[in-house]
């Protein structure tokens, strides 16, 4: 089954404790992306990657890092999480036309 | 400032009613996409419109791209409870995707 998987699905952490949210796709897509979704602000793009070893900033990259060492994986790293990074995070991958989203990771930073 | 403005923000209707939601901007777009997001899930692409004046139909859903390519609408005929969800428009541009804030639709049985 073609899919984008994210782990963990839910995470509660404390300010300053580094964390990584993993994202993996099995569709051999070159393009992958991370978004955060907040009430009243909609979906905003954090980072995207057009191919392996190529990453670019989206609208809201501050406080986040990504890496794309292999085509199928695109982890999101929060080096020092803060409460304003509490949000619902989505990973996505895209083939020729359609963007496929993962199920989301709900992150709470206290 | 939001690049894509969606209206209404919330909509609650009875099963069987028709409805239209809107996606507007002051900018001209090469294309626009519509997504539906169900509670607890990621968005799912419904359609991409690329030509001014274009109309696309997906069963009971009709999507229209404005002649000037600054706006788009989604019309649902005879809404069903399964249509409940968040409807998002998005502009894909050079690898980036800009989303509207969405219209949250509830269809009451």
XYZ file of C-alpha atoms in Angstrom:
219
model
C 0.000 0.000 0.000
C 1.311 3.432 -0.991
C 1.708 5.493 2.114
C 3.535 8.104 4.141
C 4.238 7.088 7.717
C 5.151 9.305 10.638
C 6.376 8.459 14.112
C 5.484 9.097 16.788
C 1.817 9.983 16.311
C 1.641 11.725 19.672
C 4.437 13.268 21.697
C 4.509 15.305 24.880
C 7.894 16.750 25.773
C 9.497 19.529 27.772
C 11.137 22.727 26.633
C 14.671 22.248 25.375
C 14.670 18.476 25.017
C 15.772 17.575 21.498
C 13.393 15.434 19.501
C 13.064 13.903 16.069
C 9.882 13.078 14.193
C 10.477 10.488 11.516
C 8.805 10.401 8.115
C 9.039 7.663 5.530
C 7.399 7.095 2.145
C 7.267 3.969 -0.002
C 6.321 5.578 -3.322
C 9.850 6.437 -4.515
C 8.909 10.117 -4.591
C 11.669 12.658 -4.984
C 9.740 15.464 -3.270
C 9.017 15.499 0.453
C 7.816 18.224 2.786
C 6.928 19.095 6.383
C 3.987 21.234 7.493
C 2.551 22.398 10.749
C -1.154 23.013 11.255
C -2.446 25.462 13.848
C -5.998 26.693 14.519
C -6.714 29.868 12.610
C -3.403 29.710 10.743
C -3.978 26.694 8.559
C -1.238 24.525 7.103
C 2.156 26.185 6.843
C 5.179 24.690 5.157
C 8.293 24.266 7.301
C 10.826 22.692 4.947
C 10.738 20.815 1.680
C 13.125 18.658 -0.289
C 13.123 18.290 -4.055
C 15.572 15.396 -3.941
C 18.193 13.627 -1.838
C 20.625 16.059 -0.207
C 18.522 19.046 -1.359
C 16.437 20.886 1.230
C 14.830 24.332 1.192
C 13.072 26.529 3.716
C 9.344 26.948 3.612
C 7.340 29.674 5.289
C 8.142 28.833 8.920
C 11.571 27.125 9.199
C 12.762 28.795 12.415
C 13.469 26.299 15.182
C 13.459 23.272 12.877
C 16.036 21.226 11.003
C 15.634 18.531 8.391
C 17.861 16.117 6.547
C 17.416 14.087 3.380
C 20.133 11.457 3.262
C 18.016 8.925 1.406
C 14.987 9.208 -0.820
C 12.453 7.488 1.397
C 13.156 9.310 4.707
C 12.807 12.948 5.727
C 13.095 13.432 9.496
C 12.117 16.664 11.243
C 14.414 17.690 14.075
C 13.637 20.126 16.866
C 16.961 20.851 18.559
C 15.485 22.861 21.428
C 11.688 22.706 21.376
C 9.681 25.589 22.771
C 5.977 25.820 23.694
C 5.227 27.788 20.502
C 6.136 24.653 18.551
C 3.161 22.842 20.034
C 1.247 21.909 16.916
C 0.013 19.194 14.574
C 2.740 18.212 12.135
C 2.291 16.584 8.744
C 4.838 15.038 6.444
C 4.045 14.716 2.751
C 5.560 13.325 -0.413
C 4.734 14.142 -4.000
C 5.052 12.371 -7.299
C 4.224 14.003 -10.625
C 1.016 15.670 -9.515
C -0.437 14.514 -6.239
C 0.872 15.288 -2.773
C 0.278 12.496 -0.227
C 0.131 13.351 3.443
C 0.984 11.253 6.457
C -1.424 10.807 9.367
C 0.082 13.596 11.462
C 2.082 13.932 14.674
C 0.547 15.862 17.525
C 3.344 17.497 19.500
C 2.917 19.223 22.844
C 5.840 21.121 24.354
C 5.406 22.102 27.998
C -1.412 38.498 5.671
C -2.956 35.321 4.307
C -2.241 34.773 0.616
C -5.367 32.652 0.165
C -8.568 33.666 1.954
C -11.224 31.037 2.357
C -14.855 31.645 3.226
C -16.866 30.855 5.108
C -14.618 29.688 7.905
C -17.305 27.405 9.324
C -20.394 25.949 7.697
C -23.019 23.665 9.200
C -25.806 22.400 6.967
C -28.444 19.695 6.794
C -27.987 16.609 4.678
C -29.297 17.181 1.177
C -28.566 20.903 1.022
C -26.271 22.525 -1.516
C -23.332 24.703 -0.572
C -20.483 26.715 -2.042
C -17.166 27.576 -0.446
C -14.695 30.092 -1.771
C -10.970 30.613 -2.092
C -9.935 34.162 -2.961
C -6.768 36.146 -3.440
C -5.524 39.367 -4.954
C -2.770 37.418 -6.722
C -2.936 35.517 -9.995
C -2.186 31.813 -9.767
C -0.856 29.352 -12.299
C -2.954 26.660 -10.659
C -4.942 25.958 -7.515
C -5.586 22.766 -5.632
C -8.428 21.688 -3.374
C -7.951 19.237 -0.517
C -10.284 17.638 2.003
C -9.056 16.801 5.473
C -11.091 14.519 7.707
C -10.673 14.656 11.482
C -7.503 12.901 12.635
C -6.101 12.506 9.137
C -3.914 14.313 6.656
C -5.338 16.295 3.733
C -6.261 14.425 0.559
C -6.038 16.057 -2.846
C -9.413 16.411 -4.578
C -8.557 18.344 -7.718
C -6.116 20.679 -9.439
C -7.429 23.479 -11.662
C -5.039 25.166 -14.065
C -6.962 27.133 -16.676
C -8.948 30.322 -16.087
C -12.652 29.528 -16.259
C -12.015 25.814 -15.887
C -14.747 23.693 -14.331
C -14.051 20.209 -12.985
C -16.557 17.794 -11.559
C -15.945 15.019 -9.083
C -19.272 13.261 -8.492
C -21.316 15.805 -6.468
C -18.413 18.257 -6.175
C -17.924 21.002 -8.777
C -14.729 23.062 -8.793
C -14.364 26.301 -10.689
C -11.289 28.417 -11.346
C -12.029 32.078 -11.876
C -11.509 33.611 -15.310
C -8.757 35.841 -13.944
C -7.189 32.920 -12.013
C -7.443 34.833 -8.721
C -10.184 32.795 -7.120
C -11.805 29.395 -7.025
C -14.991 27.874 -5.706
C -16.158 24.458 -4.618
C -19.837 23.636 -4.915
C -21.300 20.529 -3.292
C -24.693 19.297 -4.414
C -26.911 17.360 -2.019
C -24.368 17.259 0.781
C -23.975 14.037 2.733
C -22.535 13.392 6.211
C -19.488 11.851 4.525
C -18.672 15.286 3.091
C -17.907 16.543 6.602
C -14.364 17.800 6.880
C -11.984 20.695 6.405
C -11.732 21.940 2.820
C -8.449 23.586 1.943
C -7.304 25.386 -1.146
C -3.610 25.563 -1.942
C -1.276 27.201 -4.421
C 1.676 25.089 -5.551
C 4.607 27.277 -6.573
C 8.142 26.120 -7.308
C 8.168 23.389 -4.706
C 6.343 25.401 -2.091
C 2.704 25.014 -1.191
C 0.670 27.900 0.208
C -2.550 26.850 1.925
C -5.644 28.790 2.858
C -6.984 28.523 6.402
C -9.808 26.287 5.259
C -13.570 25.925 5.518
C -14.775 23.513 8.184
C -17.927 21.819 6.907
C -20.341 19.825 9.048
C -23.198 17.996 7.373
C -25.913 17.043 9.842
C -27.851 13.849 9.100
